[in-house]
PDB file of C-alpha atoms in Angstrom:
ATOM      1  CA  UNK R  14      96.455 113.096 100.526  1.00 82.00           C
ATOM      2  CA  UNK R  15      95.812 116.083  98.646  1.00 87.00           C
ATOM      3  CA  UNK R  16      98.169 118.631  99.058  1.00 87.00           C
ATOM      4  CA  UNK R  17      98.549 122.736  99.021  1.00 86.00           C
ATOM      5  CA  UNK R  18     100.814 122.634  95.751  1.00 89.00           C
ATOM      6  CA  UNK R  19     104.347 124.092  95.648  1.00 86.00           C
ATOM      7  CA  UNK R  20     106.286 126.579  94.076  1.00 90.00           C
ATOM      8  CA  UNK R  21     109.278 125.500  92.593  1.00 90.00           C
ATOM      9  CA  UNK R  22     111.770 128.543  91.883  1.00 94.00           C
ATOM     10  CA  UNK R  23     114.701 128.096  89.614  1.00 94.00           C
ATOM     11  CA  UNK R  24     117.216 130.930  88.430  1.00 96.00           C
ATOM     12  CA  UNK R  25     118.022 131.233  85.078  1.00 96.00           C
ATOM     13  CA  UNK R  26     121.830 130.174  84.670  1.00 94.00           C
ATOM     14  CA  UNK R  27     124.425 131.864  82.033  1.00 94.00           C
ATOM     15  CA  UNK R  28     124.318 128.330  80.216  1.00 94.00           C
ATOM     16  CA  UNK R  29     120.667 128.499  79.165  1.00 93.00           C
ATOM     17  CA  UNK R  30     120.421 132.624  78.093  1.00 94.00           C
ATOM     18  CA  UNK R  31     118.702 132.665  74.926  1.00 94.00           C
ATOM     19  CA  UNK R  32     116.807 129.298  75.015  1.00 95.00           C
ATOM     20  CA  UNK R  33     113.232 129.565  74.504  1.00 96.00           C
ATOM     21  CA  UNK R  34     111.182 128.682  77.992  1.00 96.00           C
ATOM     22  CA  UNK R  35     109.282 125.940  76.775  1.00 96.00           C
ATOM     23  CA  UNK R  36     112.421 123.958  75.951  1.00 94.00           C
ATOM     24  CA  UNK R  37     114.038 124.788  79.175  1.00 95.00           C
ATOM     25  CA  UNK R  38     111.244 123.337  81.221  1.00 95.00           C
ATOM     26  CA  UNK R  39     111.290 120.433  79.069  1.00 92.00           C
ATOM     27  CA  UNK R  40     114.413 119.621  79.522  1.00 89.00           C
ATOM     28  CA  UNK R  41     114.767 120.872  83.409  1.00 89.00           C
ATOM     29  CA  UNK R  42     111.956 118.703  84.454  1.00 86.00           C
ATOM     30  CA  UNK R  43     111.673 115.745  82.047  1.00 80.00           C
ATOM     31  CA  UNK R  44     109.041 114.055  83.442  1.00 78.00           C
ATOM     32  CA  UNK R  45     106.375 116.206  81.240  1.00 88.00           C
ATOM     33  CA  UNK R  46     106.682 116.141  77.981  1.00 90.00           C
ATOM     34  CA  UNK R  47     106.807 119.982  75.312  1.00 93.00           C
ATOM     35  CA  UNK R  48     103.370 119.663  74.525  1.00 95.00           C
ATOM     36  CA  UNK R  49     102.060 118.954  78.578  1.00 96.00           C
ATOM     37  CA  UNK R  50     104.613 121.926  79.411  1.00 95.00           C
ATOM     38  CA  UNK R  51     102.567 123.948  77.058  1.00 96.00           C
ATOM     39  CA  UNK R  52      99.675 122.928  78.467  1.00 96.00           C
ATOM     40  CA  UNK R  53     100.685 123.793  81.737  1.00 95.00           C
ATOM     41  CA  UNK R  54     101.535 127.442  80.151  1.00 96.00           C
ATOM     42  CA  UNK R  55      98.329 127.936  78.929  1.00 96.00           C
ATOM     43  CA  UNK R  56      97.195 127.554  82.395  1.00 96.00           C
ATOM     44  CA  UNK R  57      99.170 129.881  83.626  1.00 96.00           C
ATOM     45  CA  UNK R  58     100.957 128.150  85.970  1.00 96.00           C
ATOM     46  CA  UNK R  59     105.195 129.438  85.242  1.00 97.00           C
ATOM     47  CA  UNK R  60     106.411 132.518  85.543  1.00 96.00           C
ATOM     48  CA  UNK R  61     109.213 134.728  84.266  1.00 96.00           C
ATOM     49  CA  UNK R  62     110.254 136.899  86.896  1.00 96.00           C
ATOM     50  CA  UNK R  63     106.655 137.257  88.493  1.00 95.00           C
ATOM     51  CA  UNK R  64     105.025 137.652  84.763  1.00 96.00           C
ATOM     52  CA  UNK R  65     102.737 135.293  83.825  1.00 96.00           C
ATOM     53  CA  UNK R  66     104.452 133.066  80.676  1.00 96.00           C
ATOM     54  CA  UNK R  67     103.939 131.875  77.512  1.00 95.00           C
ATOM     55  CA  UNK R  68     106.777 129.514  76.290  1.00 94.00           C
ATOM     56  CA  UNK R  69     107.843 131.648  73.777  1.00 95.00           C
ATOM     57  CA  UNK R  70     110.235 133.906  76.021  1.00 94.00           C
ATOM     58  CA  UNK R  71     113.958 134.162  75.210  1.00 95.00           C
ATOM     59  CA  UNK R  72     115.366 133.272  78.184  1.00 96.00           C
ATOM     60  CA  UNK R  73     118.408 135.576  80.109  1.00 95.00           C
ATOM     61  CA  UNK R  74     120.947 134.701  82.632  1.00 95.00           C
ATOM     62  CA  UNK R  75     119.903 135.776  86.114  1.00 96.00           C
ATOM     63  CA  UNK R  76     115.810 135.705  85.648  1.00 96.00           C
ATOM     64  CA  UNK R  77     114.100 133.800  88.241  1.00 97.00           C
ATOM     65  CA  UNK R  78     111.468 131.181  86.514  1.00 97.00           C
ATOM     66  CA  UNK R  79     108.716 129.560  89.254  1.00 96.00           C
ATOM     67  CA  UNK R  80     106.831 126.967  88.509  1.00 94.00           C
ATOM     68  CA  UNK R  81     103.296 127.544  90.763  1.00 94.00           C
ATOM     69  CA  UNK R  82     102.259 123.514  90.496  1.00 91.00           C
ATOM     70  CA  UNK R  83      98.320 122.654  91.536  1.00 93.00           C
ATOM     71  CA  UNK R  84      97.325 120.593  94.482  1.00 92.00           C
ATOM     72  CA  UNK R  85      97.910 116.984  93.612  1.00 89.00           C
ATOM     73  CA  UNK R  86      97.088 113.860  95.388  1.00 92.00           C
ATOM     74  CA  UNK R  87     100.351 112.219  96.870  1.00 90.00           C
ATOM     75  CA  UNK R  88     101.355 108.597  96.861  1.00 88.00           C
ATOM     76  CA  UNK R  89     100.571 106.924 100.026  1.00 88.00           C
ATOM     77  CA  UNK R  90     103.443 106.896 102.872  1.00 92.00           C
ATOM     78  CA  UNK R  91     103.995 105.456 106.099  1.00 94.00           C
ATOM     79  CA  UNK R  92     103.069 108.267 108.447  1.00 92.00           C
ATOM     80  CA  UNK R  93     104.612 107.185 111.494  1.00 93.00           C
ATOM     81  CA  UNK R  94     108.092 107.030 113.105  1.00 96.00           C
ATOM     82  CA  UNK R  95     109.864 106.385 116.120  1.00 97.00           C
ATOM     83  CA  UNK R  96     111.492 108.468 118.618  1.00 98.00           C
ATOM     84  CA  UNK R  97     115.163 107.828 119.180  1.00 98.00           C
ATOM     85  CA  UNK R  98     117.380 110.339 121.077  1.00 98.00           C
ATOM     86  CA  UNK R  99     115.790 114.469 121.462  1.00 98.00           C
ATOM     87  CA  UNK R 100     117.382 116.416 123.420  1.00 97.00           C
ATOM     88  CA  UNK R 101     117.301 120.741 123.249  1.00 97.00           C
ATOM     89  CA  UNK R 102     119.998 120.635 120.141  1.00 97.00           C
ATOM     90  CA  UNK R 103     119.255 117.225 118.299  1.00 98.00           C
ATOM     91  CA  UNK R 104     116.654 114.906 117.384  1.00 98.00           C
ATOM     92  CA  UNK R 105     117.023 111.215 115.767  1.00 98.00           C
ATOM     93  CA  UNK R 106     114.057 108.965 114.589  1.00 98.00           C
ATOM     94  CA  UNK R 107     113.674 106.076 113.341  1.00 98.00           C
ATOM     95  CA  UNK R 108     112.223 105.989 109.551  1.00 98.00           C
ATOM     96  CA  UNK R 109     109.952 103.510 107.879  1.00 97.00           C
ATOM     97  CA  UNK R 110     110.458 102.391 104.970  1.00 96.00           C
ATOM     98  CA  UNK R 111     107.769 104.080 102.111  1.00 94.00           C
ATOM     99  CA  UNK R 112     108.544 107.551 103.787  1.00 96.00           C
ATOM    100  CA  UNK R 113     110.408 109.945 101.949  1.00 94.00           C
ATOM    101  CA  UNK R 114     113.263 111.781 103.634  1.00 95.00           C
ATOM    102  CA  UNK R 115     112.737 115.406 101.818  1.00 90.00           C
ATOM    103  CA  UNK R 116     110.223 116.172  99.408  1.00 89.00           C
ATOM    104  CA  UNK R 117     110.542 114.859  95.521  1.00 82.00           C
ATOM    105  CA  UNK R 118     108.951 112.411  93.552  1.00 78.00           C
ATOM    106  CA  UNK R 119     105.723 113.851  94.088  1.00 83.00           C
ATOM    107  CA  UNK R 120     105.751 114.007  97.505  1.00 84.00           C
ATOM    108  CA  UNK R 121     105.664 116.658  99.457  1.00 81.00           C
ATOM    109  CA  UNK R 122     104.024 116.477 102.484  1.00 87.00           C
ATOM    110  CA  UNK R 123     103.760 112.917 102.626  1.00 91.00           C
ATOM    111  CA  UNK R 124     107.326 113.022 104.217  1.00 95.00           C
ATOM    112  CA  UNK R 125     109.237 112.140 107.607  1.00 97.00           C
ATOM    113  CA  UNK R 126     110.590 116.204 107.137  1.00 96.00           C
ATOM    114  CA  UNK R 127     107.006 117.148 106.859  1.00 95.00           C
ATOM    115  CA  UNK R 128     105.634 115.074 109.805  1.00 96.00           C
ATOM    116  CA  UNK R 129     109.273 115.507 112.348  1.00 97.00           C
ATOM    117  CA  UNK R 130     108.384 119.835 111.417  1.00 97.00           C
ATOM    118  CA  UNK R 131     104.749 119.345 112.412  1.00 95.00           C
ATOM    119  CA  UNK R 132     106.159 118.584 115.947  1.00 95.00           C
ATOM    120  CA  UNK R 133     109.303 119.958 116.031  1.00 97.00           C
ATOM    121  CA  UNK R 134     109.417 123.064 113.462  1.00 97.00           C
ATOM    122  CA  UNK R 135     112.981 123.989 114.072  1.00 97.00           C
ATOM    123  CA  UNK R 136     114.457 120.459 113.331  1.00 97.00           C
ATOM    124  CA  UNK R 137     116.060 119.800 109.935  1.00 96.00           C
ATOM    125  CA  UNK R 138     117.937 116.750 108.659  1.00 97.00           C
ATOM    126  CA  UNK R 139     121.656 116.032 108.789  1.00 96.00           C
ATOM    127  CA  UNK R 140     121.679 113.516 106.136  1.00 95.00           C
ATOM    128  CA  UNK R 141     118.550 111.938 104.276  1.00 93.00           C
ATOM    129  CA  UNK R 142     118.456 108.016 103.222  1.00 96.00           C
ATOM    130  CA  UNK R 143     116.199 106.571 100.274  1.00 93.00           C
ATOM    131  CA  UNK R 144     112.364 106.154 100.395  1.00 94.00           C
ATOM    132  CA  UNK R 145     112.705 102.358 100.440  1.00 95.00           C
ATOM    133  CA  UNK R 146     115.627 102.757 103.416  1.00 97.00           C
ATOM    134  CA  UNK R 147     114.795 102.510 107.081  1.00 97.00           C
ATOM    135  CA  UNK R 148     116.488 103.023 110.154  1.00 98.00           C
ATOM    136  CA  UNK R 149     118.214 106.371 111.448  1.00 98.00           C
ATOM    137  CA  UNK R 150     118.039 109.621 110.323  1.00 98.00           C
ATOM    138  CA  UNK R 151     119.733 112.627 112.275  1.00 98.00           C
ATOM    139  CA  UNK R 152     117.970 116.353 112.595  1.00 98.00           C
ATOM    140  CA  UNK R 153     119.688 118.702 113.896  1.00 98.00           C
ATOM    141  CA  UNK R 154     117.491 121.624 115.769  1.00 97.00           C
ATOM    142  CA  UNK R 155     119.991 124.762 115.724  1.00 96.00           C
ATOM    143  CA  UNK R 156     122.601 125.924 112.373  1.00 95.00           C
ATOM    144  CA  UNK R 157     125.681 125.236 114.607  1.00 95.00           C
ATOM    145  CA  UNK R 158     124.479 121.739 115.655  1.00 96.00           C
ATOM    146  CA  UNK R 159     124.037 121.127 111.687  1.00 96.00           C
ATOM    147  CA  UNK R 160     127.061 123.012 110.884  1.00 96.00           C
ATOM    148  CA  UNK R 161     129.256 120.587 113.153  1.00 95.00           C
ATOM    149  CA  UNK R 162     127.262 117.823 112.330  1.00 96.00           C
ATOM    150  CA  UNK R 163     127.809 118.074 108.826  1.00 95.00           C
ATOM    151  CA  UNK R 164     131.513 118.750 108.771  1.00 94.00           C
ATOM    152  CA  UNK R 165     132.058 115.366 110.174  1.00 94.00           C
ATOM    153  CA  UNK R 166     129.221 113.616 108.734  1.00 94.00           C
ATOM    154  CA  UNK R 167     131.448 111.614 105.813  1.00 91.00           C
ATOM    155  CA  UNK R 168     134.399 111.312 108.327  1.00 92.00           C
ATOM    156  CA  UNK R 169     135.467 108.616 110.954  1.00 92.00           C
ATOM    157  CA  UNK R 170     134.491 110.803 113.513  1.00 94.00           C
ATOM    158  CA  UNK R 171     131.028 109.600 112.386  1.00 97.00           C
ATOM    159  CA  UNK R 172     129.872 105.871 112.275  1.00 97.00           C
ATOM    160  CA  UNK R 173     127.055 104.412 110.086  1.00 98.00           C
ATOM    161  CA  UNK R 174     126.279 101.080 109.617  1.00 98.00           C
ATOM    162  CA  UNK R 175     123.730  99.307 107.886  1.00 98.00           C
ATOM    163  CA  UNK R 176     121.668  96.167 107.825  1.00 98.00           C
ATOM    164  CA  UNK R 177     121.344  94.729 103.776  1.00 97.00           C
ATOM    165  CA  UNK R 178     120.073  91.748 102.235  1.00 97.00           C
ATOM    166  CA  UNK R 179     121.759  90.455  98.882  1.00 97.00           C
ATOM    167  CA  UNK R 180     121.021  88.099  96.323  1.00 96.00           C
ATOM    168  CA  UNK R 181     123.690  85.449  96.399  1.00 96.00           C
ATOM    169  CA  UNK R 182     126.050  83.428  98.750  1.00 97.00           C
ATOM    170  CA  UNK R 183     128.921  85.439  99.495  1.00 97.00           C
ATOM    171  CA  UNK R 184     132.149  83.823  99.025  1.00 96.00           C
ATOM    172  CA  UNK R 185     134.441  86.212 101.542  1.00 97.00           C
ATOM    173  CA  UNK R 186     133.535  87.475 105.261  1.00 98.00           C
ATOM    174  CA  UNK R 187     134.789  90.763 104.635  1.00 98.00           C
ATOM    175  CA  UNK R 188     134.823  92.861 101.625  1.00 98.00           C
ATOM    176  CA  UNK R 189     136.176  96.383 101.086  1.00 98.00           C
ATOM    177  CA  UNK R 190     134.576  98.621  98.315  1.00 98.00           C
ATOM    178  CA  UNK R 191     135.769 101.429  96.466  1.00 98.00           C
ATOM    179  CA  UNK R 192     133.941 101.647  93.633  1.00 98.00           C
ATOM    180  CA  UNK R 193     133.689 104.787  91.720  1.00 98.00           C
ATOM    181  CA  UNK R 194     130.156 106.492  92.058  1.00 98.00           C
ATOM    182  CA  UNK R 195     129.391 109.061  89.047  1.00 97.00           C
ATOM    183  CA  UNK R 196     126.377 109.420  87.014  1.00 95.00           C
ATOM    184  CA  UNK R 197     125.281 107.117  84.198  1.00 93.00           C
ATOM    185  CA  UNK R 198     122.818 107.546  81.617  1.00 90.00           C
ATOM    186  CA  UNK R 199     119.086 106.398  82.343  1.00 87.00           C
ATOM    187  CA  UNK R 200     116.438 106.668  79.770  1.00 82.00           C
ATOM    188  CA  UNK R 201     113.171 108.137  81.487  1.00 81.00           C
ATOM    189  CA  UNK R 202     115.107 110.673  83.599  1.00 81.00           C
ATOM    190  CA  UNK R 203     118.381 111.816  81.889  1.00 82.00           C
ATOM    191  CA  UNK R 204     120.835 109.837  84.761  1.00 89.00           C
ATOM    192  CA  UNK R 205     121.238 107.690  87.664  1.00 93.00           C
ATOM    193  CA  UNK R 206     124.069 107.600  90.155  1.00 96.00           C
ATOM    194  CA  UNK R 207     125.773 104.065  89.339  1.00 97.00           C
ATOM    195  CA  UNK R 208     129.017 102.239  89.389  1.00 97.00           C
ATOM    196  CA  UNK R 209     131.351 104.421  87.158  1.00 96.00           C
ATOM    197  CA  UNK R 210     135.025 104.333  86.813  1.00 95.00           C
ATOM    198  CA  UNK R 211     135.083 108.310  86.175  1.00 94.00           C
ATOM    199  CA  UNK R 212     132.843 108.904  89.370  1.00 96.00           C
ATOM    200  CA  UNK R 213     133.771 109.677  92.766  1.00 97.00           C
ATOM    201  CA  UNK R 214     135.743 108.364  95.188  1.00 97.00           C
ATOM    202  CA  UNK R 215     133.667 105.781  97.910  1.00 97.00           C
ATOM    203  CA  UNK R 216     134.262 103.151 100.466  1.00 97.00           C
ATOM    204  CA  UNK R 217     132.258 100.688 101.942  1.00 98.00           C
ATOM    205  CA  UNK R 218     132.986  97.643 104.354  1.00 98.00           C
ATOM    206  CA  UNK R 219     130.763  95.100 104.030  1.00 98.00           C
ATOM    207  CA  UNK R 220     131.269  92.119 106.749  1.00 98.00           C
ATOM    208  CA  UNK R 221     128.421  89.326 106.490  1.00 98.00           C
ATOM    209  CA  UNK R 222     126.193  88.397 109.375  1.00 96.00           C
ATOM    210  CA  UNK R 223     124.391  85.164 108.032  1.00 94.00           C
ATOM    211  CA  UNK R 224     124.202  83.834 104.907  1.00 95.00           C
ATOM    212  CA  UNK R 225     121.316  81.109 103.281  1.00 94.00           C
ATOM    213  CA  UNK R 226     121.182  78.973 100.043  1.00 94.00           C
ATOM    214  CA  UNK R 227     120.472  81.869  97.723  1.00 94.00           C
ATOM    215  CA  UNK R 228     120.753  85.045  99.789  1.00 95.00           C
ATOM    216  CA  UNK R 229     123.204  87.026 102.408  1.00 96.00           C
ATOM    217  CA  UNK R 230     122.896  89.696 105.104  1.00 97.00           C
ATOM    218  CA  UNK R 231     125.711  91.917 105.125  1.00 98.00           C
ATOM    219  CA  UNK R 232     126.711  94.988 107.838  1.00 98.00           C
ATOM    220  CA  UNK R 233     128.132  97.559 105.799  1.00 98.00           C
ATOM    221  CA  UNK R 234     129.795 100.180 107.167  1.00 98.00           C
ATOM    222  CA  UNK R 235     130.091 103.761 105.264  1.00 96.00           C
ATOM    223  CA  UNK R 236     133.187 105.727 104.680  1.00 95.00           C
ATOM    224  CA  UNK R 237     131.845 108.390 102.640  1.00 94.00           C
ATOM    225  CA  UNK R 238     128.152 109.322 101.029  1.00 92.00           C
ATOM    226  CA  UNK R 239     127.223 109.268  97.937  1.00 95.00           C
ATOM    227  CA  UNK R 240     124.373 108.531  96.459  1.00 94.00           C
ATOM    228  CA  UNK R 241     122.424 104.940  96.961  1.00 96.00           C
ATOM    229  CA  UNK R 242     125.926 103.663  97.877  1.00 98.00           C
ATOM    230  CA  UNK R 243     125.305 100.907  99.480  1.00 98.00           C
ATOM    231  CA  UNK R 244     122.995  99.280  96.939  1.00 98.00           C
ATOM    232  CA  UNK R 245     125.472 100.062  94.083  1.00 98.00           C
ATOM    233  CA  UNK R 246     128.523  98.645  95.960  1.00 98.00           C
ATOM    234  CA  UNK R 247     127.049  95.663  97.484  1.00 98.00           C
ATOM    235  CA  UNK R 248     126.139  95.352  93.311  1.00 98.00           C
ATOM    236  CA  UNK R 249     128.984  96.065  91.976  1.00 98.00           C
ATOM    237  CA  UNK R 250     130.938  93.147  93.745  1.00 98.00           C
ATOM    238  CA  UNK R 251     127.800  90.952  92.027  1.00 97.00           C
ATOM    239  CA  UNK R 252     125.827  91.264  95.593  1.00 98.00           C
ATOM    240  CA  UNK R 253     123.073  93.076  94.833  1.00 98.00           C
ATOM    241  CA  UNK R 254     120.494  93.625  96.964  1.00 98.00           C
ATOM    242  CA  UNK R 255     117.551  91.408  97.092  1.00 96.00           C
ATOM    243  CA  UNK R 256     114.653  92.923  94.948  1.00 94.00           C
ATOM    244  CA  UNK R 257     116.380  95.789  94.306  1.00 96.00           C
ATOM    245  CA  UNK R 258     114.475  97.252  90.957  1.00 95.00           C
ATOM    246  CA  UNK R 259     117.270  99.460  89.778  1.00 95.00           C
ATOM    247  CA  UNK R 260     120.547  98.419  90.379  1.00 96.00           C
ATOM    248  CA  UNK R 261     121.717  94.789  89.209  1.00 95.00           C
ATOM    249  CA  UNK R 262     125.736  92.907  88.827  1.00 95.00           C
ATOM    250  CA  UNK R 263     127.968  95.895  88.553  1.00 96.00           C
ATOM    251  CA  UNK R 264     126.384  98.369  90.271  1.00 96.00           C
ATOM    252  CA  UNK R 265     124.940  99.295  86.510  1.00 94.00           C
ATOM    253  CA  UNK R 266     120.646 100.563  86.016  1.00 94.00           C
ATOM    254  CA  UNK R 267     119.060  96.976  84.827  1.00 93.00           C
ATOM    255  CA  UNK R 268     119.017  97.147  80.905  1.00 85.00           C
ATOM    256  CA  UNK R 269     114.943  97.861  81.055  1.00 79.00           C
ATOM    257  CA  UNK R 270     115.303 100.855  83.031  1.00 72.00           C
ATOM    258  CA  UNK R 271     111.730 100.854  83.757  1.00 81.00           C
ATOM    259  CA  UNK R 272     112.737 101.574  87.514  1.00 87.00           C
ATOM    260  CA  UNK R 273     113.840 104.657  89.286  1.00 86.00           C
ATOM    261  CA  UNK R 274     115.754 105.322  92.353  1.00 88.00           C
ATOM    262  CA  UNK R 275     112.932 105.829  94.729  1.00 87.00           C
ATOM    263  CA  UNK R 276     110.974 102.511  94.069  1.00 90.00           C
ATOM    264  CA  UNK R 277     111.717 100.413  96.631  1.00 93.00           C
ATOM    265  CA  UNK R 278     111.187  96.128  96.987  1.00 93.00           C
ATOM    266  CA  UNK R 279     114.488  95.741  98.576  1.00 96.00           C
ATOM    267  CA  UNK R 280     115.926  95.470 102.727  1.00 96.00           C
ATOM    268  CA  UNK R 281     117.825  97.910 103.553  1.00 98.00           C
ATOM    269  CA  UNK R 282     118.229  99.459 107.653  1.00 98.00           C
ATOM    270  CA  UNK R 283     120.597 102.071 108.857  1.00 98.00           C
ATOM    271  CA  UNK R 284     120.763 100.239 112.122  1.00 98.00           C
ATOM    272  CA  UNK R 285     123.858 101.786 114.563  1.00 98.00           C
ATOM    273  CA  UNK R 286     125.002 105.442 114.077  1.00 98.00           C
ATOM    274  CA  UNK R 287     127.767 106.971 116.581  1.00 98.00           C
ATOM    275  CA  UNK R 288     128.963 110.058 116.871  1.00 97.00           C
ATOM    276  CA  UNK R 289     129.826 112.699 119.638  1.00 96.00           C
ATOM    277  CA  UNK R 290     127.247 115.377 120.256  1.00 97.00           C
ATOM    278  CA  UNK R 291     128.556 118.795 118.429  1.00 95.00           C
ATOM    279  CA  UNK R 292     127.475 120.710 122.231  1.00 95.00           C
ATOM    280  CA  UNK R 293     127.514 118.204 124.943  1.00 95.00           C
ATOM    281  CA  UNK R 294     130.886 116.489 123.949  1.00 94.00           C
ATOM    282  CA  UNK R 295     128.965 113.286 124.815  1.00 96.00           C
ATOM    283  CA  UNK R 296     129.251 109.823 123.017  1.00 97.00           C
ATOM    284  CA  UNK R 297     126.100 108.923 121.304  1.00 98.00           C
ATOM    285  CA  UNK R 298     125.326 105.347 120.102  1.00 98.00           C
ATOM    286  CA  UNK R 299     122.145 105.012 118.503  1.00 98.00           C
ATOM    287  CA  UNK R 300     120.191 101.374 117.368  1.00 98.00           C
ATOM    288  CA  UNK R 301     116.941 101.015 115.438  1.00 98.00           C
ATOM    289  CA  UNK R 302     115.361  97.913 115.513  1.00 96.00           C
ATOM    290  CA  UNK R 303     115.580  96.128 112.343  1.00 95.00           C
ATOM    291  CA  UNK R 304     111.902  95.601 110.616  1.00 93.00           C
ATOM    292  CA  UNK R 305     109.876  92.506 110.889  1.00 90.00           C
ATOM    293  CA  UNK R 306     111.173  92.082 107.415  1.00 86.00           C
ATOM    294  CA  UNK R 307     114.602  91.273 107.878  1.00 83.00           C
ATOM    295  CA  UNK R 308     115.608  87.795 109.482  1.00 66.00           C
ATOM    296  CA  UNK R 309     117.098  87.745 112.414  1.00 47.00           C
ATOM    297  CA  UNK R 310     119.804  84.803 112.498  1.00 47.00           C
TER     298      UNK R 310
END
């Protein structure tokens, strides 16, 4: 798919007054290197506050810098989803996996936010979950529905559990996982979140639903969000999940890190989410069937 472009608008921060542009955007968005940044100048493509820019501009605290990107052809992405709960104040569907949440990555229409808005323009999500995830995701059609929503979202007042598929044979039913989440060096984009004993408090309950010679299927339950939690828990107790590209024992980026967060080759479903509705008072218990993927035991 060949998309419209996108503007991406950035404000100058007191940190970087008095850096040069070029070495600002090399750094902001390190996925082009100083010399395709220049190239990207000469076509005129960033601006300084509205002025067209060469890379040779002192930067100052407070200027807004866009960055007017062509039309590019997206990845391909699933570009269907299910349906599970819409009523006048929320909306929940159930995401394939290949779909991106939110834009990134180079996607950006190629999305379940772009494809739920084409329908339903008001609706915007409560939570996201990876590109490779499946299962539930939340919108929320009105700012007080998201407002409440998200107030409770990483509380018990909100349950999420998840379908996951590990390498290994478990050795315990039940596992509780608090893990420190922070970010860890990664060589081709700066950092990762990982397993890190100055990160951020996080729980997870993992309880196993089947297990086979070389593999296991946990249900893990979520006690706060951060960032690919699930697949760095389940690997930092030596679990991780099957195929996973990124993460391996420890929660840790594998040593080549060759892989980034959104590439997927792993099973992983947010299957049951309950909550009460912010408006209605009502108990909601949502279920998305797991993919063909996953076996059933």
């Amino acid at each position: 798919m060949l998309n419209r472009g996108y503007a991406y608008t950035t404000i100058i921060g007191s940190e970087h007054h008095g850096r040069t542009l070029l070495s600002h955007l090399a750094s902001l968005y390190p996925h082009s290197t100083a010399q395709e940044w220049q190239q990207k100048l000469d076509n005129r493509e960033v601006t300084v506050d509205g002025v067209a820019a060469n890379g040779e501009e002192s930067l100052n605290a407070g200027q807004t810098l866009v960055w007017n990107r062509p039309p590019w052809i997206e990845p391909d992405a699933p570009q269907h989803f299910e349906v599970l709960f819409e009523d006048e104040h929320l909306l929940a569907v159930n995401k394939p996996s290949g779909l991106p949440t939110l834009p990134g990555g180079g996607f950006m229409q190629n999305t379940l936010l772009h494809l739920v808005q084409l329908q339903t323009p008001e609706a915007n999500p409560v939570h996201r979950l990876g590109r490779a995830t499946s299962g539930i995701v939340l919108f929320a059609k009105t700012p007080q529905t998201a407002a409440q929503l998200t107030a409770n979202w990483n509380t018990p007042k909100v349950q999420k559990i998840y379908r996951a598929l590990s390498q290994g044979v478990a050795e315990q039913d039940v596992y509780e996982i608090l893990t420190p989440i922070g970010l860890v060096p990664h060589a081709l984009i700066g950092s990762v979140w990982a397993a890190s004993a100055g990160g951020k408090p996080s729980k997870s309950v993992a309880k196993v639903i089947a297990r086979t010679t070389n593999s296991t299927t946990f249900a893990v339950s979520l006690y706060s969000g951060r960032p690919h939690q699930i697949r760095i828990h389940l690997a930092s107790i030596d679990y991780p999940l099957l195929g996973d590209p990124l993460y391996g024992v420890g929660g840790q980026p594998l040593e080549d890190h060759r892989a980034l967060p959104g590439d997927g080759g792993y099973l992983l479903h947010a299957q049951f989410l309950r909550f009460q509705h912010p408006i209605t008072e009502e108990q909601i218990n949502l279920e998305a069937a797991l993919p063909p993927e996953f076996s059933v035991p």
